[in-house]
CSV table of C-alpha atoms in Angstrom, one decimal:
chain,number,residue,atom,x,y,z
I,1,MET,CA,-11.8,-25.8,2.5
I,2,PHE,CA,-12.4,-26.3,6.2
I,3,ALA,CA,-9.6,-28.8,6.5
I,4,TYR,CA,-7.3,-26.5,4.6
I,5,THR,CA,-8.2,-23.7,7.0
I,6,ILE,CA,-7.5,-25.8,10.0
I,7,ARG,CA,-4.1,-26.9,8.6
I,8,ARG,CA,-3.2,-23.3,8.0
I,9,VAL,CA,-4.1,-22.3,11.5
I,10,LEU,CA,-2.1,-25.2,13.0
I,11,GLY,CA,0.8,-24.3,10.7
I,12,LEU,CA,1.0,-20.9,12.4
I,13,ILE,CA,2.2,-22.5,15.7
I,14,PRO,CA,5.7,-23.6,14.5
I,15,VAL,CA,6.1,-20.3,12.6
I,16,LEU,CA,5.3,-18.3,15.7
I,17,LEU,CA,7.6,-20.5,17.8
I,18,GLY,CA,10.4,-20.0,15.3
I,19,ILE,CA,9.8,-16.2,15.4
I,20,SER,CA,9.8,-16.1,19.2
I,21,PHE,CA,13.1,-18.0,19.3
I,22,LEU,CA,14.8,-15.8,16.7
I,23,VAL,CA,13.6,-12.6,18.4
I,24,PHE,CA,14.8,-13.8,21.8
I,25,LEU,CA,18.2,-14.9,20.4
I,26,VAL,CA,18.8,-11.8,18.3
I,27,LEU,CA,18.0,-9.5,21.2
I,28,ARG,CA,20.6,-11.2,23.4
I,29,LEU,CA,23.2,-11.1,20.7
I,30,ILE,CA,22.9,-7.3,20.3
I,31,PRO,CA,25.6,-5.5,22.3
I,32,GLY,CA,24.4,-3.6,25.4
I,33,ASN,CA,23.0,-4.3,28.9
I,34,PRO,CA,19.5,-3.1,30.0
I,35,ALA,CA,20.8,-2.7,33.5
I,36,ILE,CA,23.5,-0.3,32.4
I,37,THR,CA,20.9,1.6,30.3
I,38,ILE,CA,18.7,2.1,33.3
I,39,LEU,CA,21.4,2.9,35.8
I,40,GLY,CA,23.7,4.9,33.5
I,41,GLU,CA,27.4,4.5,32.7
I,42,ARG,CA,28.5,5.6,36.2
I,43,ALA,CA,26.8,2.7,37.9
I,44,THR,CA,29.0,0.4,40.0
I,45,PRO,CA,29.4,-3.3,39.0
I,46,ARG,CA,27.6,-4.2,42.3
I,47,GLN,CA,24.6,-2.0,41.4
I,48,VAL,CA,24.5,-3.4,37.9
I,49,ARG,CA,24.6,-7.0,39.2
I,50,GLU,CA,21.8,-6.3,41.7
I,51,LEU,CA,19.6,-4.9,39.0
I,52,GLU,CA,20.4,-7.9,36.7
I,53,ILE,CA,19.3,-10.3,39.5
I,54,GLN,CA,16.1,-8.2,40.0
I,55,LEU,CA,15.3,-8.3,36.2
I,56,GLY,CA,16.2,-12.0,35.9
I,57,LEU,CA,19.0,-11.2,33.5
I,58,ASP,CA,21.5,-13.2,35.7
I,59,LYS,CA,20.0,-16.5,34.6
I,60,LYS,CA,21.3,-18.6,31.8
I,61,LEU,CA,19.8,-18.1,28.4
I,62,PHE,CA,18.5,-21.7,27.6
I,63,PHE,CA,19.6,-24.4,30.0
I,64,ASP,CA,21.2,-24.2,33.4
I,65,PHE,CA,23.4,-27.2,34.2
I,66,SER,CA,25.1,-25.5,37.2
I,67,GLY,CA,23.0,-27.5,39.7
I,68,GLN,CA,22.0,-24.3,41.6
I,69,ARG,CA,18.7,-23.9,39.8
I,70,ASN,CA,16.2,-26.1,37.8
I,71,VAL,CA,17.6,-26.8,34.3
I,72,PHE,CA,14.7,-25.0,32.7
I,73,ASP,CA,14.7,-22.0,35.1
I,74,THR,CA,16.3,-19.9,32.4
I,75,GLN,CA,15.5,-16.7,30.5
I,76,TYR,CA,14.2,-18.4,27.4
I,77,PHE,CA,11.9,-20.9,29.1
I,78,ASN,CA,10.6,-18.2,31.6
I,79,PHE,CA,9.9,-16.1,28.5
I,80,MET,CA,8.0,-19.0,26.8
I,81,ARG,CA,6.0,-19.7,29.9
I,82,GLU,CA,4.8,-16.1,30.0
I,83,LEU,CA,4.2,-16.1,26.3
I,84,ALA,CA,2.0,-19.3,26.6
I,85,ARG,CA,-0.2,-17.4,29.1
I,86,GLY,CA,-0.4,-14.5,26.6
I,87,ASP,CA,1.7,-12.3,29.0
I,88,PHE,CA,4.4,-10.3,27.3
I,89,GLY,CA,5.8,-9.1,30.7
I,90,THR,CA,6.6,-5.7,32.0
I,91,SER,CA,8.8,-3.0,30.4
I,92,ILE,CA,12.2,-2.9,31.9
I,93,ILE,CA,12.6,0.8,31.3
I,94,ARG,CA,9.1,2.2,31.8
I,95,ARG,CA,7.9,-0.5,34.2
I,96,THR,CA,4.5,-0.6,32.3
I,97,ASP,CA,2.6,-3.7,31.3
I,98,VAL,CA,3.5,-4.6,27.7
I,99,ASN,CA,0.0,-6.0,26.9
I,100,THR,CA,-1.6,-2.7,28.1
I,101,GLU,CA,0.8,-0.7,25.9
I,102,LEU,CA,-0.1,-2.9,22.9
I,103,ARG,CA,-3.8,-2.5,23.4
I,104,THR,CA,-3.3,1.3,23.8
I,105,ARG,CA,-1.0,1.8,20.8
I,106,PHE,CA,-2.1,-0.7,18.3
I,107,PRO,CA,-5.3,1.2,17.2
I,108,ALA,CA,-3.2,4.2,16.3
I,109,THR,CA,-0.9,2.1,14.1
I,110,LEU,CA,-3.9,0.2,12.6
I,111,GLU,CA,-5.7,3.5,11.7
I,112,LEU,CA,-2.6,4.8,10.0
I,113,THR,CA,-2.0,1.5,8.2
I,114,LEU,CA,-5.5,1.2,6.9
I,115,ALA,CA,-5.6,4.8,5.7
I,116,ALA,CA,-2.3,4.3,3.9
I,117,LEU,CA,-3.4,1.0,2.3
I,118,THR,CA,-6.7,2.5,1.2
I,119,ILE,CA,-4.9,5.3,-0.5
I,120,SER,CA,-2.5,2.8,-2.1
I,121,VAL,CA,-5.3,0.6,-3.5
I,122,LEU,CA,-7.6,3.4,-4.6
I,123,VAL,CA,-4.8,5.2,-6.5
I,124,GLY,CA,-2.5,2.4,-7.4
I,125,VAL,CA,-5.0,0.0,-9.0
I,126,PRO,CA,-6.6,2.6,-11.4
I,127,ILE,CA,-3.1,3.9,-12.4
I,128,GLY,CA,-2.0,0.4,-13.2
I,129,MET,CA,-5.2,-0.3,-15.1
I,130,VAL,CA,-4.9,2.8,-17.2
I,131,ALA,CA,-1.2,2.3,-17.9
I,132,ALA,CA,-1.9,-1.2,-19.1
I,133,ILE,CA,-4.8,-0.2,-21.3
I,134,ARG,CA,-2.8,2.7,-22.8
I,135,ARG,CA,0.4,0.8,-23.1
I,136,GLY,CA,3.2,2.8,-24.8
I,137,SER,CA,1.4,6.1,-24.3
I,138,TRP,CA,2.6,9.1,-22.2
I,139,ILE,CA,0.2,7.9,-19.5
I,140,ASP,CA,2.0,4.6,-19.3
I,141,ALA,CA,5.4,6.3,-19.2
I,142,GLY,CA,4.2,8.8,-16.5
I,143,SER,CA,2.8,5.9,-14.4
I,144,VAL,CA,6.1,4.0,-14.6
I,145,LEU,CA,8.0,7.2,-13.6
I,146,LEU,CA,5.7,7.8,-10.7
I,147,ALA,CA,6.0,4.2,-9.5
I,148,LEU,CA,9.8,4.5,-9.7
I,149,ILE,CA,9.7,7.8,-7.7
I,150,GLY,CA,7.3,6.2,-5.1
I,151,VAL,CA,9.6,3.3,-4.5
I,152,SER,CA,12.8,5.4,-4.4
I,153,ILE,CA,11.8,8.4,-2.3
I,154,PRO,CA,12.7,8.2,1.4
I,155,ILE,CA,9.6,8.3,3.6
I,156,PHE,CA,11.2,10.4,6.3
I,157,TRP,CA,12.4,13.0,3.8
I,158,LEU,CA,8.9,13.1,2.2
I,159,GLY,CA,7.3,13.5,5.6
I,160,LEU,CA,9.5,16.4,6.6
I,161,MET,CA,8.9,18.1,3.3
I,162,MET,CA,5.2,17.7,3.6
I,163,GLN,CA,5.3,19.1,7.1
I,164,TYR,CA,7.3,22.1,5.9
I,165,LEU,CA,5.0,22.8,3.0
I,166,PHE,CA,1.5,22.0,4.3
I,167,ALA,CA,1.9,22.7,8.1
I,168,VAL,CA,4.6,25.4,8.4
I,169,ASN,CA,4.1,27.4,5.2
I,170,LEU,CA,0.4,26.9,4.2
I,171,HIS,CA,-1.0,26.1,7.7
I,172,ILE,CA,-3.7,23.8,6.2
I,173,LEU,CA,-2.7,20.6,8.0
I,174,PRO,CA,-1.4,19.9,11.5
I,175,VAL,CA,2.3,19.0,12.0
I,176,SER,CA,1.9,15.9,14.2
I,177,GLN,CA,-0.1,13.9,16.7
I,178,ARG,CA,-3.6,12.5,16.2
I,179,LEU,CA,-5.8,15.3,17.5
I,180,ASP,CA,-5.6,19.0,18.4
I,181,ALA,CA,-5.2,19.8,22.1
I,182,GLN,CA,-8.8,21.1,22.5
I,183,PHE,CA,-10.2,17.8,21.1
I,184,SER,CA,-7.9,15.6,23.2
I,185,ARG,CA,-9.1,17.1,26.5
I,186,GLY,CA,-12.0,15.0,27.8
I,187,PHE,CA,-12.1,12.7,24.7
I,188,ARG,CA,-13.0,9.1,25.6
I,189,GLU,CA,-11.9,6.5,23.1
I,190,ILE,CA,-14.3,3.8,22.0
I,191,THR,CA,-12.3,1.8,19.4
I,192,GLY,CA,-9.1,3.7,19.5
I,193,LEU,CA,-9.6,4.6,15.8
I,194,TYR,CA,-10.2,8.3,16.2
I,195,VAL,CA,-12.0,8.8,12.8
I,196,LEU,CA,-14.4,6.0,13.6
I,197,ASP,CA,-14.8,7.2,17.2
I,198,GLY,CA,-15.7,10.7,16.1
I,199,LEU,CA,-18.5,9.2,13.9
I,200,LEU,CA,-19.8,6.9,16.6
I,201,LEU,CA,-19.9,9.9,19.0
I,202,GLY,CA,-21.7,12.1,16.4
I,203,ARG,CA,-18.8,14.6,16.6
I,204,LEU,CA,-18.1,15.6,13.0
I,205,ASP,CA,-15.7,18.3,14.2
I,206,LEU,CA,-13.6,15.7,16.0
I,207,THR,CA,-13.8,13.4,13.0
I,208,TRP,CA,-12.6,16.1,10.6
I,209,ASN,CA,-9.8,17.0,13.0
I,210,ALA,CA,-8.7,13.3,13.1
I,211,ILE,CA,-8.8,13.1,9.3
I,212,LYS,CA,-6.6,16.2,9.0
I,213,HIS,CA,-4.0,14.7,11.3
I,214,LEU,CA,-4.2,11.5,9.3
I,215,ILE,CA,-3.6,12.9,5.8
I,216,MET,CA,0.1,13.6,5.8
I,217,PRO,CA,1.4,10.5,7.6
I,218,SER,CA,-0.9,8.2,5.6
I,219,VAL,CA,0.1,9.8,2.3
I,220,ALA,CA,3.8,9.5,3.2
I,221,LEU,CA,3.4,5.9,4.3
I,222,SER,CA,1.4,5.0,1.2
I,223,THR,CA,4.1,6.0,-1.4
I,224,VAL,CA,5.9,2.7,-1.5
I,225,PRO,CA,2.9,0.3,-1.5
I,226,LEU,CA,1.1,2.5,-4.0
I,227,ALA,CA,4.0,2.3,-6.4
I,228,ILE,CA,4.3,-1.5,-6.0
I,229,ILE,CA,0.5,-2.0,-6.4
I,230,ALA,CA,0.4,0.1,-9.5
I,231,ARG,CA,3.3,-1.8,-11.1
I,232,MET,CA,1.8,-5.1,-10.2
I,233,THR,CA,-1.6,-4.1,-11.5
I,234,ARG,CA,-0.1,-3.0,-14.8
I,235,SER,CA,1.9,-6.2,-15.2
I,236,ALA,CA,-1.1,-8.4,-14.4
I,237,MET,CA,-3.4,-6.5,-16.7
I,238,LEU,CA,-1.0,-6.6,-19.6
I,239,GLU,CA,-0.8,-10.4,-19.2
I,240,VAL,CA,-4.6,-10.8,-19.0
I,241,LEU,CA,-5.3,-8.4,-21.9
I,242,SER,CA,-3.3,-10.7,-24.2
I,243,GLN,CA,-5.4,-13.8,-23.3
I,244,ASP,CA,-7.7,-15.4,-25.9
I,245,TYR,CA,-10.8,-14.9,-23.9
I,246,VAL,CA,-10.2,-11.1,-23.7
I,247,ARG,CA,-9.6,-11.0,-27.5
I,248,THR,CA,-12.9,-12.9,-27.9
I,249,ALA,CA,-14.6,-10.3,-25.8
I,250,TRP,CA,-13.2,-7.5,-27.9
I,251,ALA,CA,-14.3,-9.5,-31.1
I,252,LYS,CA,-17.9,-9.7,-29.8
I,253,GLY,CA,-18.0,-6.0,-29.8
I,254,LEU,CA,-18.4,-5.5,-26.0
I,255,ARG,CA,-17.7,-2.0,-24.7
I,256,GLU,CA,-14.3,-1.2,-23.3
I,257,ARG,CA,-15.6,-0.8,-19.8
I,258,VAL,CA,-17.2,-4.3,-19.8
I,259,VAL,CA,-14.1,-6.0,-21.2
I,260,VAL,CA,-11.7,-4.3,-18.8
I,261,THR,CA,-13.7,-4.5,-15.6
I,262,ARG,CA,-15.6,-7.8,-16.1
I,263,HIS,CA,-13.2,-9.9,-18.1
I,264,ALA,CA,-9.7,-8.5,-17.5
I,265,LEU,CA,-9.6,-6.9,-14.0
I,266,ARG,CA,-11.2,-9.7,-12.1
I,267,ASN,CA,-8.7,-12.2,-13.4
I,268,ALA,CA,-5.8,-9.8,-12.9
I,269,LEU,CA,-6.7,-9.2,-9.2
I,270,LEU,CA,-5.2,-12.4,-7.9
I,271,PRO,CA,-1.5,-11.3,-7.8
I,272,VAL,CA,-2.7,-7.8,-6.8
I,273,VAL,CA,-4.5,-9.2,-3.8
I,274,THR,CA,-1.3,-11.1,-2.8
I,275,ILE,CA,0.7,-7.9,-3.0
I,276,VAL,CA,-2.0,-5.9,-1.0
I,277,GLY,CA,-1.9,-8.6,1.8
I,278,LEU,CA,1.9,-8.5,1.9
I,279,GLN,CA,1.9,-4.7,2.0
I,280,LEU,CA,-0.6,-4.6,4.8
I,281,GLY,CA,1.8,-6.8,6.9
I,282,PHE,CA,4.8,-4.6,5.9
I,283,LEU,CA,2.9,-1.4,6.7
I,284,LEU,CA,1.9,-2.7,10.2
I,285,SER,CA,5.5,-3.5,10.9
I,286,GLY,CA,7.2,-0.8,8.9
I,287,ALA,CA,5.6,2.4,10.1
I,288,ILE,CA,8.4,3.3,12.5
I,289,LEU,CA,9.9,6.1,10.4
I,290,THR,CA,6.5,7.6,9.6
I,291,GLU,CA,5.4,7.4,13.3
I,292,THR,CA,8.7,9.0,14.4
I,293,VAL,CA,8.5,11.9,12.0
I,294,PHE,CA,4.9,12.7,12.8
I,295,SER,CA,5.1,11.8,16.5
I,296,TRP,CA,2.3,9.3,15.9
I,297,PRO,CA,1.8,7.4,19.2
I,298,GLY,CA,1.7,3.9,17.6
I,299,ILE,CA,3.6,0.6,18.0
I,300,GLY,CA,6.5,1.9,15.7
I,301,THR,CA,7.7,4.6,18.0
I,302,TRP,CA,7.3,2.4,21.0
I,303,LEU,CA,9.4,-0.4,19.4
I,304,TYR,CA,12.0,2.2,18.4
I,305,THR,CA,12.5,3.4,21.9
I,306,GLY,CA,12.4,-0.2,23.2
I,307,VAL,CA,15.3,-1.2,20.8
I,308,GLN,CA,17.3,1.9,21.9
I,309,GLY,CA,16.9,1.0,25.6
I,310,ARG,CA,17.4,-2.8,25.1
I,311,ASP,CA,14.0,-3.2,26.6
I,312,TYR,CA,13.6,-6.9,26.0
I,313,PRO,CA,10.0,-7.4,27.0
I,314,VAL,CA,8.9,-4.4,24.8
I,315,VAL,CA,10.8,-5.6,21.7
I,316,GLN,CA,9.8,-9.2,22.1
I,317,GLY,CA,6.2,-8.4,22.7
I,318,GLY,CA,5.9,-5.9,19.9
I,319,VAL,CA,7.7,-8.0,17.3
I,320,ILE,CA,5.8,-11.2,18.1
I,321,PHE,CA,2.5,-9.3,18.0
I,322,VAL,CA,3.3,-7.8,14.6
I,323,ALA,CA,4.6,-11.1,13.3
I,324,PHE,CA,1.3,-12.8,14.4
I,325,LEU,CA,-0.7,-10.2,12.5
I,326,PHE,CA,1.5,-10.6,9.5
I,327,VAL,CA,1.0,-14.4,9.3
I,328,ILE,CA,-2.8,-14.0,9.9
I,329,VAL,CA,-3.1,-11.5,7.1
I,330,ASN,CA,-1.1,-13.8,4.7
I,331,MET,CA,-3.4,-16.7,5.7
I,332,LEU,CA,-6.5,-14.7,4.9
I,333,VAL,CA,-5.0,-13.7,1.6
I,334,ASP,CA,-4.4,-17.4,0.7
I,335,LEU,CA,-8.0,-18.2,1.7
I,336,SER,CA,-9.4,-15.4,-0.4
I,337,TYR,CA,-7.9,-17.0,-3.6
I,338,ALA,CA,-10.8,-19.5,-3.7
I,339,PHE,CA,-13.3,-16.7,-3.7
I,340,LEU,CA,-11.6,-14.6,-6.3
I,341,ASP,CA,-10.9,-17.5,-8.7
I,342,PRO,CA,-13.3,-20.5,-8.4
I,343,ARG,CA,-10.9,-22.7,-10.3
I,344,ILE,CA,-8.7,-22.7,-7.3
I,345,GLN,CA,-9.7,-25.4,-4.8
I,346,HIS,CA,-7.8,-25.9,-1.5
I,347,ARG,CA,-7.4,-29.6,-1.0
């Protein structure tokens, strides 16, 4: 197990190198010039050239064989040198440190992602279980229909409709942001997770306010993973319920709750855990629409503005950071197999 873990950790290095190369290359292939974005369309060629030199955009992409510079004094190798030091650079547009922005914004995205994933698992797994146990009933048909709606419904549309209903008409939930203005003033973060910070500070009013702000974006974000988890749980449970050992458990006269939870659910969890791990990665990287609709100050909105402004350091830093989290989560999912199913041994 230890050797397997070490191999998986070492295997992350080429994956991250490949991701960093692709991110760097794709960004340079996208039409647009950050210097023109900063200076505006009316900037003269001389002004644009001076700013490109200042930003290091005048250098070759990979190798410089002109003889005027070192062969490796190029944009890619300078980027990799900074990356090796854990430095994502400085935003071209905002002139802020990318590492600082990541530290500031990541807790907001993490809190939203964890809330959405919690809703998805707590609702999706029971729905899938009940649908499998009551196969062919109206409950099964209803769960399949809900899963289809959850996968199909556009998140931005659902978010706007929820804002219109619960915030504008009913006035029971806030429209956007993470806290009301009176709570934001003088509030000092501890972890960056406002619900947890409120509990640590003993401020139940602040905690409740943070939860109210979290409800609509997390529900909107959870629709797709909830539907996928429900469908996967149903499929896995149907397969397990048809196994001989489950029929033997029924034949022994065990109660339904024991057969389902002890004999069927645990063995059906393996594919569900895989899907949950993948969904966590997708939620971390795919919360852009939700964060934009609800003005959630996370990584998603930051990356969106970075792509719009061709802000290379922001997009590179944000994408590589999210990719790193994604591969870490997938590695943890792989390692969890041995604990869920003792028959699996990593050699």
